[in-house]
Amino acid sequence: MGSKYPRSVRGCLPLWTLMLEAVFILIFFFFTNYDSSSQKIMGTHQAVFRDVTIMAALGLGFLNSSLWRYGWSSVAFNLFMLALGVQWAVLLDGWLDQLSFGKVVIELSSIQQATMSAMSVLISAGAVMGKTNLVQMVLMVLMEVTAFGTLRMINKQYLNEDDHESMMQIHVFAAYFGLAASWCLSRPLPKGVKKKEKRTTIPSLFAMLGTLFLWIFWPSFNSALLDIPYQKKNAVCNTYYALAASTVTAISASALAHPQGKINMTHIHNAVLAGGVAVGASCHLISSLWIAMVLGLVAGLISIGGAKCLPVCFNRVLGIHDTCGVHYTFGLPGLLGGITYLAIFFAAWSKNAMLGFLVLIGTGTVTLSVAMGLVSGLLTGLLLNLKIWRAPHVAKYFDDQAFWEFPHLAVGF
Amino acid sequence: MGSKYPRSVRGCLPLWTLMLEAVFILIFFFFTNYDSSSQKIMGTHQAVFRDVTIMAALGLGFLNSSLWRYGWSSVAFNLFMLALGVQWAVLLDGWLDQLSFGKVVIELSSIQQATMSAMSVLISAGAVMGKTNLVQMVLMVLMEVTAFGTLRMINKQYLNEDDHESMMQIHVFAAYFGLAASWCLSRPLPKGVKKKEKRTTIPSLFAMLGTLFLWIFWPSFNSALLDIPYQKKNAVCNTYYALAASTVTAISASALAHPQGKINMTHIHNAVLAGGVAVGASCHLISSLWIAMVLGLVAGLISIGGAKCLPVCFNRVLGIHDTCGVHYTFGLPGLLGGITYLAIFFAAWSKNAMLGFLVLIGTGTVTLSVAMGLVSGLLTGLLLNLKIWRAPHVAKYFDDQAFWEFPHLAVGF
Amino acid sequence: MGSKYPRSVRGCLPLWTLMLEAVFILIFFFFTNYDSSSQKIMGTHQAVFRDVTIMAALGLGFLNSSLWRYGWSSVAFNLFMLALGVQWAVLLDGWLDQLSFGKVVIELSSIQQATMSAMSVLISAGAVMGKTNLVQMVLMVLMEVTAFGTLRMINKQYLNEDDHESMMQIHVFAAYFGLAASWCLSRPLPKGVKKKEKRTTIPSLFAMLGTLFLWIFWPSFNSALLDIPYQKKNAVCNTYYALAASTVTAISASALAHPQGKINMTHIHNAVLAGGVAVGASCHLISSLWIAMVLGLVAGLISIGGAKCLPVCFNRVLGIHDTCGVHYTFGLPGLLGGITYLAIFFAAWSKNAMLGFLVLIGTGTVTLSVAMGLVSGLLTGLLLNLKIWRAPHVAKYFDDQAFWEFPHLAVGF
């Protein structure tokens, strides 16, 4: 306890974040405006905004809370990153939309999109969780929101995608960003630290709570940026059935993958959501429920397969440590979603002369997301490795006591 | 540990469920359609759908999670059954609606009704919880959704009930289905197993979370299938006040029933909801708040009374083991609701010449629900008793370790 | 265990509450009416109502659940008080609105306002939590709902405030009511009891869950009683950004305030909400996001400052015991909100001849809320001190076992 770590946070964190908050306030003072002429009644809009906030604060907050001694940090740091990310994203999105540093008009819809953009950080955080301090998190928020905003801007400006399609790159982008950042931060874990990665009963129930929130509100997330009524309806129905199929598949496949037929709770937390990720990009275009269900089934299998194989093959070989499995939760199903999107495009436009061009663009989008995620993640990871942030010592990984004042020093609960 | 049980699940479960999932996909491929001409804006509709899903996945999932060592299973299996039930119910409802095996047109409203139908399984599961494996659960989902769909069809086709009224039979039907199935599965519990039925502090808080979700969203559930604005409003207000009255009553009556005036948490989990169940069938017809409050008061008393007496008198005599008390949570208040519905009918139509006929129909509805629940529950229970499902050995009842891979074998938390 | 306390509750509680419930039903029978002519479609309205109920039952219920051995009571008693308060508030509000004991017409909107009024009790309860029994809670509900209803009536009738503005006095009123009541009930705590005030990991996660629910739905709360679309939009956006700013500030300031830079979880539970409280009264009038963010920043600092200083300076000197810190959660940020409201008024009307008069009224509103809270709180506290309620003995403070039947007498979890 004590050691030299805690003092460093005290020296760094409040200084940095309060300054940053002051800078934000100044920028908002000079560069933002309300549009007070709008008389739109906003019942539905507010509901969608609320749903997205629930997913970000409750869903992603608790999803990663299953580590034995890292529950407080995962939930509270998640809220901290969300609060910071939303402030930065709304500015950045405004500037990138108009491609200049002019006044940004704040609408409820822009705050909603900012919340969704900030979710990219919350997803990536699952890969580096427990290995960084709050100052590093602040830096990661700024870097990732900027990178994701740029990716969305490129998609919209140069690849002619709409808000929905460019947002749905979030899973792939965030997963590979997190993996790349985690690769830079990975160190061999001492034995005592490995023990802290264990999951136990009650924290797993909290994680299940997060999973359920995500599961329930995923249809809202996938349909949040769609405007045409029947597309919105299709998005909701397809997402729901894809989730249902991936839930059934994930639980069965998890039992199949264990030599004694036992289900792995950590896999379930993540794999039941695979259907929602996979169906994301194309949920409004899929014209039959069975396609969504096939996608959900395949996504569930891939996710469980990834959960079994990736830690052994991929992570160990490359030396990546992916704390909460974002690779198989968001990365692989997201890639599947990208391929599906391409296939649907292919089927729908197969009579089109410009097909080659369109497929090229489609492939480009997915590749771009992965590449952008990897490059910006690497860059961020290298920055986070600098000594000035005073990262927690590896012996203090996955431990709430490095950050939190405990009323007593009892172990765990 | 180990023994011969786990292997059986591995052999059975993935095979069965993945095959079933494939069959579902095939049926959806051949028999379903989207109606893509609809241009309805669906803000409110989506909100109601979301509320119902929250009740099913979060509310009923956590309601039964208070068993000391069965928290993981109760929450995860609940989601599994919901995901499976929704897929089957939407097909079945479509076919039963048109009384033929034609194409089913999928709407958001049909998925919402399917979710509500699938909730019948989640309610019944409370009675057999901890005594079945997942394969048996799959069978129960298929059987119960079919039985409940048939009951609703009979009510609508032959007894002239609307969607709302036929859906509100869910509580009575599901409770007696669960009890009948549980009767077939009941075996004398060894002493070590009885210990596992204990409730402890933290799991009880999770169960309270489930209760609160149900409490909050019950007005949405009761008004979900009503279309006329003032009926919808009355349904919401009546349900809310019935719940409020039953909450006050349940906590007081629980203190009254204990010799030292102590409140029983397990009773509270269930009895505060009794008002919502009792007011279900007639919530749109009740024209004064005080009637709803009287109903809530009586339902709370009956529920606490049932919780104290049923385990001693009824269950022990008949040899039924009702793990989570569905009889006094849903069964008895549901019967009270049926009687109230009849009484309101009686009062409103007392000048009507056809009164006798109408009361006959009303009585028939309730009786039919109970009878259908008992018969189909018995049938399902007998099926579940077959050796081929390799039910868990009685020594493994109420134990997560029979199904889940634990990171370590520490007891409990 | 045993002692003379438990019997007293059994003698008192059921008698009182069931009688009270019967009286309520009688009053509703004679004095309320539905307006069944209304044909308003109520999608949005129902959503707002639901959000407010979530805040009351889930948010405030779990917010105070972090005490080591008082989790059951805090959640269940919260629901009990809500259920009771809503029944009384809807009547009282109706009578005070028409200033006579005539028939009250029940609308969904009146039930929603009743829920919000009842939240005043749930806020105050944080200060006396663990030191009262349920009978005392019943009395407190009746007293506080009456006092708050009167305050709102005065504000509306004599100070020309609208529903929103008079409701936003809730934080200041409830905080000082709770403090005054707690002052009357405060006794020196024996050492064994102090230990029970500790917070531990898992209960703190439940409290975090409550905090998150409040955080997410606070924009709904602040905009619930606003009708003009652009005001509603401004209220939602301002509240969200004030919360974001106070979250960032609170976490940083908590680290700054600890000598080793460690964050205090109990402070976080409360301080991240300070922004929402502070922005309450003026959220619809603030015309730029940066003002809301400044408010959030200042509120976060004040709240953390209060959390550090108040227990040492204020509470110890005055002998107040504020179990869950309502003073720095709701009281101080609420005062800041009152001052802000005044300042905005001042800025907007600075050319107005009647300025002096308006500022006088504004100051009067805040002073009135504090004074009314203190006086009615004192009165209630004195009443609660009477022997006839058989308050729990100080050795049984903060202990679930005084009220709940435990399946076993194991310590804690």
PDB file of C-alpha atoms in Angstrom, chain A residues 28 85-106 109-120 144-153 156-157 163 166-167 225, chain C residues 241:
ATOM      1  CA  PHE A  28     -18.063  26.092 -25.216  1.00  0.00           C
ATOM      2  CA  GLY A  85     -15.938  12.052 -23.896  1.00  0.00           C
ATOM      3  CA  VAL A  86     -19.360  13.572 -24.409  1.00  0.00           C
ATOM      4  CA  GLN A  87     -18.018  17.072 -23.849  1.00  0.00           C
ATOM      5  CA  TRP A  88     -15.236  16.658 -26.349  1.00  0.00           C
ATOM      6  CA  ALA A  89     -17.221  14.686 -28.934  1.00  0.00           C
ATOM      7  CA  VAL A  90     -19.988  17.239 -29.310  1.00  0.00           C
ATOM      8  CA  LEU A  91     -17.434  19.947 -30.140  1.00  0.00           C
ATOM      9  CA  LEU A  92     -15.387  17.777 -32.460  1.00  0.00           C
ATOM     10  CA  ASP A  93     -18.411  16.416 -34.325  1.00  0.00           C
ATOM     11  CA  GLY A  94     -19.652  19.951 -34.825  1.00  0.00           C
ATOM     12  CA  TRP A  95     -16.358  21.159 -36.243  1.00  0.00           C
ATOM     13  CA  LEU A  96     -15.843  18.107 -38.425  1.00  0.00           C
ATOM     14  CA  ASP A  97     -19.359  18.408 -39.781  1.00  0.00           C
ATOM     15  CA  GLN A  98     -18.798  21.930 -41.014  1.00  0.00           C
ATOM     16  CA  LEU A  99     -15.082  21.362 -41.636  1.00  0.00           C
ATOM     17  CA  SER A 100     -14.209  24.593 -39.854  1.00  0.00           C
ATOM     18  CA  PHE A 101     -13.763  25.981 -36.359  1.00  0.00           C
ATOM     19  CA  GLY A 102     -16.986  27.977 -36.509  1.00  0.00           C
ATOM     20  CA  LYS A 103     -19.824  28.135 -34.015  1.00  0.00           C
ATOM     21  CA  VAL A 104     -21.346  24.751 -33.260  1.00  0.00           C
ATOM     22  CA  VAL A 105     -25.108  24.651 -32.847  1.00  0.00           C
ATOM     23  CA  ILE A 106     -26.013  22.246 -30.039  1.00  0.00           C
ATOM     24  CA  SER A 109     -29.441  15.000 -31.595  1.00  0.00           C
ATOM     25  CA  SER A 110     -25.845  16.211 -31.572  1.00  0.00           C
ATOM     26  CA  ILE A 111     -25.508  15.363 -27.885  1.00  0.00           C
ATOM     27  CA  GLN A 112     -26.951  11.936 -28.604  1.00  0.00           C
ATOM     28  CA  GLN A 113     -24.406  11.334 -31.377  1.00  0.00           C
ATOM     29  CA  ALA A 114     -21.669  12.599 -29.066  1.00  0.00           C
ATOM     30  CA  THR A 115     -22.737  10.013 -26.475  1.00  0.00           C
ATOM     31  CA  MET A 116     -22.581   7.303 -29.111  1.00  0.00           C
ATOM     32  CA  SER A 117     -19.127   8.474 -30.225  1.00  0.00           C
ATOM     33  CA  ALA A 118     -17.937   8.474 -26.621  1.00  0.00           C
ATOM     34  CA  MET A 119     -19.048   4.859 -26.361  1.00  0.00           C
ATOM     35  CA  SER A 120     -16.078   3.945 -28.564  1.00  0.00           C
ATOM     36  CA  GLU A 144      -9.940   8.013 -29.350  1.00  0.00           C
ATOM     37  CA  VAL A 145     -12.833  10.444 -29.669  1.00  0.00           C
ATOM     38  CA  THR A 146     -10.716  12.480 -32.069  1.00  0.00           C
ATOM     39  CA  ALA A 147      -9.730   9.439 -34.109  1.00  0.00           C
ATOM     40  CA  PHE A 148     -13.275   8.099 -34.260  1.00  0.00           C
ATOM     41  CA  GLY A 149     -14.641  11.513 -35.178  1.00  0.00           C
ATOM     42  CA  THR A 150     -12.115  11.726 -38.005  1.00  0.00           C
ATOM     43  CA  LEU A 151     -13.042   8.242 -39.210  1.00  0.00           C
ATOM     44  CA  ARG A 152     -16.717   9.172 -39.242  1.00  0.00           C
ATOM     45  CA  MET A 153     -15.973  12.399 -41.069  1.00  0.00           C
ATOM     46  CA  LYS A 156     -19.376  10.677 -44.502  1.00  0.00           C
ATOM     47  CA  GLN A 157     -17.462  13.115 -46.674  1.00  0.00           C
ATOM     48  CA  ASP A 163     -24.818   8.908 -39.920  1.00  0.00           C
ATOM     49  CA  SER A 166     -20.564   5.623 -40.197  1.00  0.00           C
ATOM     50  CA  MET A 167     -21.563   5.144 -36.555  1.00  0.00           C
ATOM     51  CA  LEU A 225     -29.803   7.237 -36.198  1.00  0.00           C
TER      52      LEU A 225
ATOM     53  CA  TYR C 241     -23.792  18.805 -19.375  1.00  0.00           C
TER      54      TYR C 241
END
